[in-house]
Tab-separated table of C-alpha atoms and ligand atoms in Angstrom:
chain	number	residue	atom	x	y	z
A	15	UNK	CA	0.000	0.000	0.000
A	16	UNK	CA	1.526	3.462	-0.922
A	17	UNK	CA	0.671	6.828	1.116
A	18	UNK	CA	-2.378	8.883	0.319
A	19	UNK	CA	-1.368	11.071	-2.677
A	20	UNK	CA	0.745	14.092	-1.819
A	21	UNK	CA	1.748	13.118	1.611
A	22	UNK	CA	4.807	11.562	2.559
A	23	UNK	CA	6.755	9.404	5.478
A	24	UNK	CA	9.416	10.915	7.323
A	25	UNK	CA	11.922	8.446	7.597
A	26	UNK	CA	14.427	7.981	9.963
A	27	UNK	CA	17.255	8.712	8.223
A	28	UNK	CA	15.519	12.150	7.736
A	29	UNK	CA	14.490	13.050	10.920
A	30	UNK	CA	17.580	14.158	12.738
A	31	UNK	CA	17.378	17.204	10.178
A	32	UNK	CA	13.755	18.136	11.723
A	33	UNK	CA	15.037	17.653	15.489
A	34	UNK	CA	18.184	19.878	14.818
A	35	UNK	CA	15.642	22.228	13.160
A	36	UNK	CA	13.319	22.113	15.896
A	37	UNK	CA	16.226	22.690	18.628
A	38	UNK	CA	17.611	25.874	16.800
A	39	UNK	CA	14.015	27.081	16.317
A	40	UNK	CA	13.510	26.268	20.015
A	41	UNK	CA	16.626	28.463	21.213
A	42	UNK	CA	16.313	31.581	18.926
A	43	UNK	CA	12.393	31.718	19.613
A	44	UNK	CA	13.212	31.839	22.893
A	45	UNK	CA	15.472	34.287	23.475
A	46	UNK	CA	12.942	36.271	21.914
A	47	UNK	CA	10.578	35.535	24.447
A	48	UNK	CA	8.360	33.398	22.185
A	49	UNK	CA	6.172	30.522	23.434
A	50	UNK	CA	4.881	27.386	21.677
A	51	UNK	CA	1.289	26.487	21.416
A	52	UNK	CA	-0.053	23.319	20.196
A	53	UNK	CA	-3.635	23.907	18.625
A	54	UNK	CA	-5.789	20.640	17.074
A	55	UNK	CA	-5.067	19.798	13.772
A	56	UNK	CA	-9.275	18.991	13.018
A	57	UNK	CA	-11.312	22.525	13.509
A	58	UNK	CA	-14.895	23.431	12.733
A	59	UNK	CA	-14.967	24.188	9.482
A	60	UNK	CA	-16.241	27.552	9.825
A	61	UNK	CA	-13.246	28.734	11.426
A	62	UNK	CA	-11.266	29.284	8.453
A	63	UNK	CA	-14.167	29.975	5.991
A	64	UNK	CA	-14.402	32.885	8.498
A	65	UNK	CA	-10.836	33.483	9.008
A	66	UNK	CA	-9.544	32.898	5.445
A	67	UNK	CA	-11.830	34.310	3.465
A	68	UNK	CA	-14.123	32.925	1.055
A	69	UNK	CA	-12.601	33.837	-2.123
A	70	UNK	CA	-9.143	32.492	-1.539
A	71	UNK	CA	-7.516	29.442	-2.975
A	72	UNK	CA	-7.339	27.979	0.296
A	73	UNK	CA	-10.978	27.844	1.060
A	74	UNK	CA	-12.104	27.274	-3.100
A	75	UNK	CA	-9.966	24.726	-3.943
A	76	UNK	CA	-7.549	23.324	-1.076
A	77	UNK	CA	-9.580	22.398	2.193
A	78	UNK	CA	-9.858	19.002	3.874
A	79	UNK	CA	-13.269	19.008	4.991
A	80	UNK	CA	-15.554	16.625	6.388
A	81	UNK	CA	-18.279	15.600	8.724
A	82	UNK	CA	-17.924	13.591	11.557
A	83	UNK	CA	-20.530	10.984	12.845
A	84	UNK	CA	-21.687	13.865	15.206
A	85	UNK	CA	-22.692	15.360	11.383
A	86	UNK	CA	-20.207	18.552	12.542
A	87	UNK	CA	-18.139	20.081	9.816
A	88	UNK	CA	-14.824	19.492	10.397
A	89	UNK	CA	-11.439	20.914	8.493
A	90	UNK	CA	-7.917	19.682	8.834
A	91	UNK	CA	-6.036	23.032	9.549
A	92	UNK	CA	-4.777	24.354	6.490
A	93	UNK	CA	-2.719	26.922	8.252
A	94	UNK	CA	-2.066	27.722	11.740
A	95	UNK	CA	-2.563	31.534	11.929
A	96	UNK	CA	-6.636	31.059	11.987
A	97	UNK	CA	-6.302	28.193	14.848
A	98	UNK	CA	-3.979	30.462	16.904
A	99	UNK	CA	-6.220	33.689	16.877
A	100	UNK	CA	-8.852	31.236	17.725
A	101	UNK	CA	-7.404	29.630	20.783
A	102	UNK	CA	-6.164	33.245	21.681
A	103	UNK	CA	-10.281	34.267	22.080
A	104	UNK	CA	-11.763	30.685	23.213
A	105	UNK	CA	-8.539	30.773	26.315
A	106	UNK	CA	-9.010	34.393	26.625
A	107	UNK	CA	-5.196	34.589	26.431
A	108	UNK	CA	-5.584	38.420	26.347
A	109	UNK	CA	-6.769	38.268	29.904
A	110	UNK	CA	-3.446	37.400	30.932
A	111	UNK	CA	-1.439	39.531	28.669
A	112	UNK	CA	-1.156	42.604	26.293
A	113	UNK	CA	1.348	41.193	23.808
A	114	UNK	CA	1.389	37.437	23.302
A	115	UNK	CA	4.134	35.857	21.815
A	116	UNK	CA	3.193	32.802	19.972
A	117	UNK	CA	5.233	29.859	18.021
A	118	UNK	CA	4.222	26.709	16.656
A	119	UNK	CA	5.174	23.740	13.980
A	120	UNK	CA	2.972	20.925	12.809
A	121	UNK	CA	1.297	19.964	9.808
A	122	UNK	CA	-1.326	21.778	7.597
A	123	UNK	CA	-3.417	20.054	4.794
A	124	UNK	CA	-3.858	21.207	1.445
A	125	UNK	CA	-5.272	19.392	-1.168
A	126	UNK	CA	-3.355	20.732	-4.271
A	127	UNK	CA	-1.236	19.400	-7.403
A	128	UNK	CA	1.215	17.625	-5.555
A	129	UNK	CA	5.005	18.610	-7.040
A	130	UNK	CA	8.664	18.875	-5.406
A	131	UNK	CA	8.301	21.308	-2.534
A	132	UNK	CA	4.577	21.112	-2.630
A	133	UNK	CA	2.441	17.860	-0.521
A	134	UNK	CA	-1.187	17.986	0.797
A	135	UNK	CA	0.184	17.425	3.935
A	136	UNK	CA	3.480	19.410	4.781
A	137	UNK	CA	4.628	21.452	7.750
A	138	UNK	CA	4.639	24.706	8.530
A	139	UNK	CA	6.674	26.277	11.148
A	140	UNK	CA	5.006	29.598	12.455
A	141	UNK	CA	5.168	32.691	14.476
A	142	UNK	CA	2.322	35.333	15.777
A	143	UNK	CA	3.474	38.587	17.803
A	144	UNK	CA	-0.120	39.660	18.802
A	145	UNK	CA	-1.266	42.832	20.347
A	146	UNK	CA	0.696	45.478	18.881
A	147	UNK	CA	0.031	47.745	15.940
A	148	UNK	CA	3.593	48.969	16.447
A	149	UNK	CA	6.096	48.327	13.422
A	150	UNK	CA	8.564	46.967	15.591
A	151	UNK	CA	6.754	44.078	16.144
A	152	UNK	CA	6.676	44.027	12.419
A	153	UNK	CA	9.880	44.133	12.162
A	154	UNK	CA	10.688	41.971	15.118
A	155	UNK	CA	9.101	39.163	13.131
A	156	UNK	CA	11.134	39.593	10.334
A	157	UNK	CA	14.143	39.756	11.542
A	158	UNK	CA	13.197	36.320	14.060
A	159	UNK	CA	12.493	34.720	10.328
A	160	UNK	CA	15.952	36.220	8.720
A	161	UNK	CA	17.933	35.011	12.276
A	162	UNK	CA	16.266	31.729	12.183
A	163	UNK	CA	17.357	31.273	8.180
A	164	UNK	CA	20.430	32.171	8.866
A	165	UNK	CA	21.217	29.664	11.642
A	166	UNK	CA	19.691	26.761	9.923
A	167	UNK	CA	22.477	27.975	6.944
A	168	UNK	CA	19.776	28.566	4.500
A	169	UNK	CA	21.473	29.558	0.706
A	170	UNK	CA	20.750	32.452	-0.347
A	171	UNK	CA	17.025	33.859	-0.093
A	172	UNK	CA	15.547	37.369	-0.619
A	173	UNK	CA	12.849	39.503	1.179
A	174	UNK	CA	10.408	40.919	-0.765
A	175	UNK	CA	8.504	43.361	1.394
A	176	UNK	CA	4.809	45.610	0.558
A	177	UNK	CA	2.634	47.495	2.097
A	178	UNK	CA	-0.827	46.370	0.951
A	179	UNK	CA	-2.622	49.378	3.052
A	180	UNK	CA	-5.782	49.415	5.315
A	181	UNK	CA	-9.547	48.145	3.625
A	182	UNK	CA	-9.985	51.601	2.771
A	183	UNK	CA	-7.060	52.177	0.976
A	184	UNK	CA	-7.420	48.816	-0.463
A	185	UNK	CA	-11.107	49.658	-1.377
A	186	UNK	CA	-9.951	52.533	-3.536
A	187	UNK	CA	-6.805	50.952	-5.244
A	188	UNK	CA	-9.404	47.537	-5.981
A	189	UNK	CA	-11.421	50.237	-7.790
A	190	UNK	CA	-8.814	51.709	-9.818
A	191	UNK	CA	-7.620	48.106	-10.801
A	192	UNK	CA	-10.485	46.837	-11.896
A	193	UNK	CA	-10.924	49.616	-14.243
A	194	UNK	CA	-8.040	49.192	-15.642
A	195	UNK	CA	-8.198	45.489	-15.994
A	196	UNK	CA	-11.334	45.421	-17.833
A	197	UNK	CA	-10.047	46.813	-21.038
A	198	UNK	CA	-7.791	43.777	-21.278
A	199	UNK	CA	-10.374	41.340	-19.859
A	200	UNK	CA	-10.488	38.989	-22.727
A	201	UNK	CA	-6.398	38.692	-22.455
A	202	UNK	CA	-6.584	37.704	-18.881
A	203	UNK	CA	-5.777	33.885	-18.140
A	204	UNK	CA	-9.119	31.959	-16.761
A	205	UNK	CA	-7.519	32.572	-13.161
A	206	UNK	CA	-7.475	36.034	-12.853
A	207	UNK	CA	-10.925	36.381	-14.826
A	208	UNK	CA	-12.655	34.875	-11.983
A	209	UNK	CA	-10.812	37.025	-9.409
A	210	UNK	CA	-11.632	40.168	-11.309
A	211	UNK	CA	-15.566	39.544	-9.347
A	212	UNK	CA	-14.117	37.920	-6.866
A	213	UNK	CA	-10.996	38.622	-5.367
A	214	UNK	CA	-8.732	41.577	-7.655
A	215	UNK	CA	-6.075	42.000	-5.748
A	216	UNK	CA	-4.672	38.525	-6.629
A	217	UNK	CA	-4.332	38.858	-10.087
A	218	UNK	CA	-1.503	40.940	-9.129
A	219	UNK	CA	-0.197	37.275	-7.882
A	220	UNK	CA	-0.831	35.360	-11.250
A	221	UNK	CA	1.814	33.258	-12.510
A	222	UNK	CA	0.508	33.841	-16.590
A	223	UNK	CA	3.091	35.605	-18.733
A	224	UNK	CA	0.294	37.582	-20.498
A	225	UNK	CA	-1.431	38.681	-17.223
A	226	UNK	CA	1.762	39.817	-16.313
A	227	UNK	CA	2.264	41.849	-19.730
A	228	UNK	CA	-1.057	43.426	-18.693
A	229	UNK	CA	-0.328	43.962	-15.178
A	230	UNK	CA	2.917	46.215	-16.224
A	231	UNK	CA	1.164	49.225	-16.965
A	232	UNK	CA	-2.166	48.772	-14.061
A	233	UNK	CA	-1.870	51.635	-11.482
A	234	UNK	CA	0.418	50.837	-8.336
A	235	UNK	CA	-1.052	50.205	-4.789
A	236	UNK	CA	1.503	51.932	-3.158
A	237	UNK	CA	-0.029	55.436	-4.695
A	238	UNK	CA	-3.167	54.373	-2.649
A	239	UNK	CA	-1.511	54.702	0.701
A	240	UNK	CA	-2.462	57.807	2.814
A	241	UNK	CA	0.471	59.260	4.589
A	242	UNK	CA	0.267	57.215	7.608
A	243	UNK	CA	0.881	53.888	6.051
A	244	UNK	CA	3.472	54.851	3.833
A	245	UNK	CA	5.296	56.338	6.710
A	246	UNK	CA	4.933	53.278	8.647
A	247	UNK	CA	6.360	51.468	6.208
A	248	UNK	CA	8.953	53.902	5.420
A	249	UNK	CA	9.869	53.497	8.680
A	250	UNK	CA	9.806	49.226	8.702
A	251	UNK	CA	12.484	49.535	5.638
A	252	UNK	CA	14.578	51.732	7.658
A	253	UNK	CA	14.722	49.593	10.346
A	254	UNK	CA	15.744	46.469	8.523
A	255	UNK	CA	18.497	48.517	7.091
A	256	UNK	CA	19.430	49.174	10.475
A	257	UNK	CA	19.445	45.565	11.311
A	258	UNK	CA	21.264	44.914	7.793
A	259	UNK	CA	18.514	42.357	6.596
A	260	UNK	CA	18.193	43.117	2.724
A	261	UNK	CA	14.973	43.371	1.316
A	262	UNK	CA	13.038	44.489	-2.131
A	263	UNK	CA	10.368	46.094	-2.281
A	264	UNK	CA	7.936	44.306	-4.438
A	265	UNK	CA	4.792	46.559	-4.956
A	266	UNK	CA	2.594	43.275	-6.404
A	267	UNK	CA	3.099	40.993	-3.371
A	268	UNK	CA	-0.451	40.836	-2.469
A	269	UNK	CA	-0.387	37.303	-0.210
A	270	UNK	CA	-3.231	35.032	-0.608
A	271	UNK	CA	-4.920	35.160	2.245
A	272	UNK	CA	-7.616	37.900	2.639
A	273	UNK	CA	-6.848	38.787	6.228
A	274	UNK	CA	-3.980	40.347	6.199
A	275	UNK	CA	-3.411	44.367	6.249
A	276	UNK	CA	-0.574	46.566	6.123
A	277	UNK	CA	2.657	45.007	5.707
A	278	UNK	CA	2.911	41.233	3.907
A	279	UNK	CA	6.410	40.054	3.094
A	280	UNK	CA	7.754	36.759	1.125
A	281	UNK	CA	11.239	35.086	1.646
A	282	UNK	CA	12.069	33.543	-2.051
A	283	UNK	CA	14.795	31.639	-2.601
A	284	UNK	CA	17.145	32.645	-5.379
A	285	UNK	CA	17.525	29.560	-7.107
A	286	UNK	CA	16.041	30.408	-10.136
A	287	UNK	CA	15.700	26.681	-11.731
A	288	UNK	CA	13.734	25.970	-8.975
A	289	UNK	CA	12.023	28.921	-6.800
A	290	UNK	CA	9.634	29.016	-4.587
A	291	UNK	CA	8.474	30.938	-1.312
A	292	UNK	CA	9.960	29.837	1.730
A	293	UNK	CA	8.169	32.242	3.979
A	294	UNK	CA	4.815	34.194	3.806
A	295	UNK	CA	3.584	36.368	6.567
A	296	UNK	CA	2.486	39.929	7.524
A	297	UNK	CA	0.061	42.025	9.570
A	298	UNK	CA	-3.712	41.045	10.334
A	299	UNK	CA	-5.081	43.654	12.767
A	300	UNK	CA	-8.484	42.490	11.803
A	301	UNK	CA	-8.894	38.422	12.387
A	302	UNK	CA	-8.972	38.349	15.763
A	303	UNK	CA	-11.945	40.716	15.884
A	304	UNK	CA	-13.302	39.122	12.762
A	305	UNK	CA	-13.541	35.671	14.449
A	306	UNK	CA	-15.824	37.258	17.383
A	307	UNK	CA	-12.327	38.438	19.955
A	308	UNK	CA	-11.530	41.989	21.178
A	309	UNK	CA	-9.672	44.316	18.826
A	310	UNK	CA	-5.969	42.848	18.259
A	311	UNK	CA	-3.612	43.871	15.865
A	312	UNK	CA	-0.793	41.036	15.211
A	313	UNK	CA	1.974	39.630	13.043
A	314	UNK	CA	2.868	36.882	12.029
A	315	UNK	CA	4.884	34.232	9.054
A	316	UNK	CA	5.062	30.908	8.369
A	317	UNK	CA	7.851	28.608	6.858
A	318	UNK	CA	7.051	25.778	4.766
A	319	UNK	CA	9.541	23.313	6.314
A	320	UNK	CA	9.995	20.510	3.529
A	321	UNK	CA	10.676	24.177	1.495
A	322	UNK	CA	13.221	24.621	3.595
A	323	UNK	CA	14.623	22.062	4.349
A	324	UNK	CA	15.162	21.377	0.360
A	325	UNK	CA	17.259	24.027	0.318
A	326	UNK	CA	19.631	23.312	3.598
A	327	UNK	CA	19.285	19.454	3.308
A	328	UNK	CA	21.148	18.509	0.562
A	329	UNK	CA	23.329	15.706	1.051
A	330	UNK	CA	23.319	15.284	4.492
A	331	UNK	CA	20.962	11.672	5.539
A	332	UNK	CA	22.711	9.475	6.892
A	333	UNK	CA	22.182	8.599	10.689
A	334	UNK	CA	24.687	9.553	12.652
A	335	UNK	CA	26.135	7.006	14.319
A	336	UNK	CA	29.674	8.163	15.414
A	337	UNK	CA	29.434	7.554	19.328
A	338	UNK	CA	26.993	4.507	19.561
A	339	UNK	CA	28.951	1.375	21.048
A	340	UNK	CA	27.790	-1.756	19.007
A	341	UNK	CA	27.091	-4.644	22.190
A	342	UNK	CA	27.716	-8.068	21.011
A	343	UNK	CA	27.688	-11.157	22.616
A	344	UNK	CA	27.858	-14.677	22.195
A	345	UNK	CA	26.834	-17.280	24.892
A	346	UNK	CA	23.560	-17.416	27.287
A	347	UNK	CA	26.075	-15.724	30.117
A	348	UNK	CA	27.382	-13.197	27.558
A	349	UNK	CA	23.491	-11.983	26.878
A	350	UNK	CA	23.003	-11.763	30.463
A	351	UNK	CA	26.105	-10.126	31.548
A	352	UNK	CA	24.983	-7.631	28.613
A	353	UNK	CA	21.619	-6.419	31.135
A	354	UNK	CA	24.104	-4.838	33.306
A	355	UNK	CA	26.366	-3.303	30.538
A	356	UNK	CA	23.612	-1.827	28.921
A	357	UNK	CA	22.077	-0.395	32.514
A	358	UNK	CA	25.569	0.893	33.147
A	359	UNK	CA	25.669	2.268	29.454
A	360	UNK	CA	22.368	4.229	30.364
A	361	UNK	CA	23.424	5.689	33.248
A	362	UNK	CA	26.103	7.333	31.691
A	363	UNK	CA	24.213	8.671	29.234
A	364	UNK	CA	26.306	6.658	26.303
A	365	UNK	CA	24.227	5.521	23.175
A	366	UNK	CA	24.429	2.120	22.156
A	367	UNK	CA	22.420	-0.820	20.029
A	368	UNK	CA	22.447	-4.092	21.059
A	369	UNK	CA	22.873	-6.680	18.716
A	370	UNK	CA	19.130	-9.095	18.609
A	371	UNK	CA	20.938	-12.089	16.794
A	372	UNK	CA	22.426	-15.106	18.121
A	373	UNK	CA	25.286	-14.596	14.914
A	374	UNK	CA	29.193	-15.174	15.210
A	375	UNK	CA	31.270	-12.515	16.160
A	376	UNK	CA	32.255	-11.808	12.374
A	377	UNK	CA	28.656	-11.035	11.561
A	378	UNK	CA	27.705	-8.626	14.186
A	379	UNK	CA	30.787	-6.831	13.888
A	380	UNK	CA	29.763	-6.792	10.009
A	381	UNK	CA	26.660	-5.389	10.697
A	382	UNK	CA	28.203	-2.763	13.105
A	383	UNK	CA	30.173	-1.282	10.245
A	384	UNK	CA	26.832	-1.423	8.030
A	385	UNK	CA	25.139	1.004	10.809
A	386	UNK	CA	28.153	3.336	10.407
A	387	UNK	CA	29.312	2.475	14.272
A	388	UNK	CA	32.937	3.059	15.246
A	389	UNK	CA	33.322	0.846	18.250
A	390	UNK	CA	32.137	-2.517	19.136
A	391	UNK	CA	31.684	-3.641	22.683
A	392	UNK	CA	31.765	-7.618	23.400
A	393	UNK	CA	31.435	-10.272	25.571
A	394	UNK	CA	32.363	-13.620	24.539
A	395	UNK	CA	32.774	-16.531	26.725
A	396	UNK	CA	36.533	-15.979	27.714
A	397	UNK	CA	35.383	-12.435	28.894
A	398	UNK	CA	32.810	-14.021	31.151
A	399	UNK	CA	35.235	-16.087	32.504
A	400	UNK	CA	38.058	-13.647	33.028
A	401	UNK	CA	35.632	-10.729	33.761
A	402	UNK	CA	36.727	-8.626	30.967
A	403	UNK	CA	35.548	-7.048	28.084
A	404	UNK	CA	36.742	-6.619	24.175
A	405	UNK	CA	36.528	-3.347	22.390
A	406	UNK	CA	36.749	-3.240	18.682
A	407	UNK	CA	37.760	0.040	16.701
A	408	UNK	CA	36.279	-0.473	13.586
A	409	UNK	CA	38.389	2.170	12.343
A	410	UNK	CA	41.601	0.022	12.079
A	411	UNK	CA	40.316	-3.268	13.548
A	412	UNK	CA	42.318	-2.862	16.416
A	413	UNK	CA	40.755	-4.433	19.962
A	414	UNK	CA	42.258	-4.324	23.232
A	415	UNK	CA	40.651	-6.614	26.143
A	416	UNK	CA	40.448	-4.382	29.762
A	417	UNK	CA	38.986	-4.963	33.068
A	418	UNK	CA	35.110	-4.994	32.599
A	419	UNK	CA	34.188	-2.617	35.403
A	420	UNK	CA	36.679	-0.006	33.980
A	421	UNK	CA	34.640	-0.254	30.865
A	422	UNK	CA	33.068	3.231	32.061
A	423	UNK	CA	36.024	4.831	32.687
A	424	UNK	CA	37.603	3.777	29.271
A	425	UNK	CA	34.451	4.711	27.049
A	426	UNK	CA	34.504	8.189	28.694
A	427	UNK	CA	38.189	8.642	27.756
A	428	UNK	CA	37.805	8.226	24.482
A	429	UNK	CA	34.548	10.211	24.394
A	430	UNK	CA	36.568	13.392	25.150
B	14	LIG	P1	2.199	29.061	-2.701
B	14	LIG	O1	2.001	30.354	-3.389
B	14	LIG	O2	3.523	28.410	-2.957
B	14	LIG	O3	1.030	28.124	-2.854
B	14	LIG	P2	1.046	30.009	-0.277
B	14	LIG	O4	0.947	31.482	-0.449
B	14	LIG	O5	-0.154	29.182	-0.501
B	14	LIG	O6	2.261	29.431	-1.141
B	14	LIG	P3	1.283	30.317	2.555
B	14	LIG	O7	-0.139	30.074	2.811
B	14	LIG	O8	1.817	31.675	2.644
B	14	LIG	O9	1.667	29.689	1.138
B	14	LIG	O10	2.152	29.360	3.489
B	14	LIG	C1	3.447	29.716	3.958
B	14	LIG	C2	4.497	28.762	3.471
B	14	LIG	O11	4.087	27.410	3.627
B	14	LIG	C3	4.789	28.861	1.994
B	14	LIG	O12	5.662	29.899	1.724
B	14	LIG	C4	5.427	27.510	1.707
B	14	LIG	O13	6.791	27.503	2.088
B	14	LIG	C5	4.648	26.607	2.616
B	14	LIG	N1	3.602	25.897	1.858
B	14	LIG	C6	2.380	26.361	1.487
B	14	LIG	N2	1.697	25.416	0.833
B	14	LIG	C7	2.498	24.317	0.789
B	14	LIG	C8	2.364	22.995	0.258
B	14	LIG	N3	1.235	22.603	-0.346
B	14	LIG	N4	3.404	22.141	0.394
B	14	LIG	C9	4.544	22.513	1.009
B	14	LIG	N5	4.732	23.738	1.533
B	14	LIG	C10	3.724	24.631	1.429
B	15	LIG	MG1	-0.827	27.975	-2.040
């Protein structure tokens, strides 16, 4: 039997690059006083037809939905930003705190063309700074996304930053778009046709070389802003200057989800033979209220992890195994002197893997060397009898015989 269709096993030989992720995530996140929160992966459906907006991609084409036996409507998350602001009104979390700071990694579901970098079910790891309008929580989030890139040695990427206005603004530049787009309706791809009723602003988004022909000339949303946002946004460029994050400013980044407001930002990557968006986030003052909470303004990203780690991962999967001590033994004694070993082993913290067959030596020290180990640990009859133990470098095949209850002492040595 294979997987379901655009979802995939994490094997081990895969996973130490997600726990090294999730430990680096861990550390910066914290130092910047950011907290995880696990949400449920199955919400009512009308959560995110609420949250996301009905003319998105997400909602029209992508969602896992269902009913349960209780004949609810149920949606596997297919992002974590609606779940959060949810949990933040249903716990009250506001209550507690002005600003919460808000992290979390999991999978989402999407139900699109499945291709390299793109599943049905992926991961997303994600951050919310909610309760301030203030751009340096704007920029905060950025620069947590840029630091967190950079640890995880991510090749080179680019920032591509916009200001996308409040509804008014929005209001009037949708206007002055769809003016102009309808003297080239005919032109438009299929896509973008249906958004022209529907949803404008993401035409601006559309792949189609001949949308995009159109598109050069439409009028620009950043002549829509009123002097506050511009300034505001002014002032979020400056500041990444400041912190020496580069950025572009790309007037067309629109995002696809309908709450956001203000800022929205992409991280690319620069490969061009095979780019994609590593990162999406910006600012949605409005959800939280939208979805029945108190006013909150908040900002947020996420990072598609199997994006990411495409790009960081290359040729780096095979399981480390360079201080595991191989245990093999031979004898009904051997196996049960090997209960005390191993309970002395995990004391001491030192990683090891027993061998499960009854083989000769030659064999488990064959398979040993097939697991990548370095050292072999074993107990043969003549070690029973003379209370020793063999270690065997698999290095150079060289093997001493000590004392077994300096076995400790010895492993700890060459641990150093
Ligand atoms: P795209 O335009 O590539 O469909 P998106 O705008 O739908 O992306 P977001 O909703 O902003 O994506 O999600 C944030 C990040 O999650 C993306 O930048 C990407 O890295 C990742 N992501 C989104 N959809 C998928 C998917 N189906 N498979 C893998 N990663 C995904
Ligand atoms: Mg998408």
């Amino acid at each position: 039997m294979q997987t379901v269709r655009g979802t995939k096993d994490i094997l081990p030989n895969e996973i130490e690059a997600w726990q090294n992720l999730y430990k680096q995530v861990l550390k910066i996140l914290n130092l910047y006083n950011y907290y995880e929160i696990r949400t449920p992966i199955i919400e009512q459906t009308e959560l995110f037809l609420k949250g996301i907006g009905h003319t998105t991609d997400i909602i029209n084409k992508e969602m896992y939905s269902f009913t349960d036996q209780g004949r609810r409507n149920i949606t596997l998350r297919p992002e974590g930003t609606a779940s959060i602001a949810r949990s933040f009104i249903s716990n009250k979390l506001y209550q507690k705190n002005q600003i919460q700071r808000l992290w979390y990694m999991g999978p989402m579901f999407r139900y699109e063309r499945p291709q390299n970098g793109r599943q049905r079910q992926f991961h997303q790891l994600g951050i919310e700074c909610i309760g301030s309008s203030n751009v340096m929580a704007d920029v905060e989030v950025i620069q947590i996304a840029h630091s967190i890139l950079q640890q995880l040695k991510c090749p080179e990427y680019t920032l591509e930053i916009n200001s996308i206005g409040n509804q008014q603004e929005r209001t009037n530049y949708k206007d002055a778009l769809i003016k102009y787009i309808q003297l080239y309706k005919d032109d438009l791809d299929h896509d973008s046709q249906q958004r022209l009723n529907t949803n404008p602003l993401r035409i601006l988004d559309s792949k189609n070389k001949k949308t995009q022909d159109i598109l050069k000339d439409a009028p620009c949303l950043s002549k829509y802003l009123k002097k506050e946002s511009q300034e505001n946004f002014d002032l979020i460029c400056d500041y990444l200057m400041l912190l020496n994050i580069p950025y572009k400013i790309n007037t067309r980044l629109v995002r696809g989800l309908d709450y956001y407001s203000y800022t929205a930002f992409e991280i690319v990557n620069n490969n061009l033979d095979n780019q994609y968006t590593i990162c999406g986030g910006g600012r949605y003052n409005d959800l939280i209220q939208q979805l029945g909470g108190p006013y909150t303004p908040a900002v947020g990203w996420a990072i598609g992890i199997e994006r990411l780690l495409l790009l960081i991962n290359q040729n780096n999967n095979q399981i480390e195994n360079k201080n595991r001590f191989y245990i093999i033994t031979q004898g009904l004694k051997a196996q049960k002197k090997a209960w005390h070993l191993i309970s002395r082993l995990e004391t001491y913290n030192i990683k090891f893997n027993l061998d499960l067959s009854n083989n000769s030596f030659q064999k488990q020290i064959k398979k040993a060397n097939q697991y990548n180990i370095k050292c072999c640990l074993i107990l043969g009859e003549k070690e029973i009898e003379d209370h020793t133990i063999t270690i065997k470098w698999l290095a150079n095949y060289s093997q001493e015989t000590i004392c077994y209850k300096n076995i400790i002492t010895y492993i700890q040595k060459k641990l150093k």
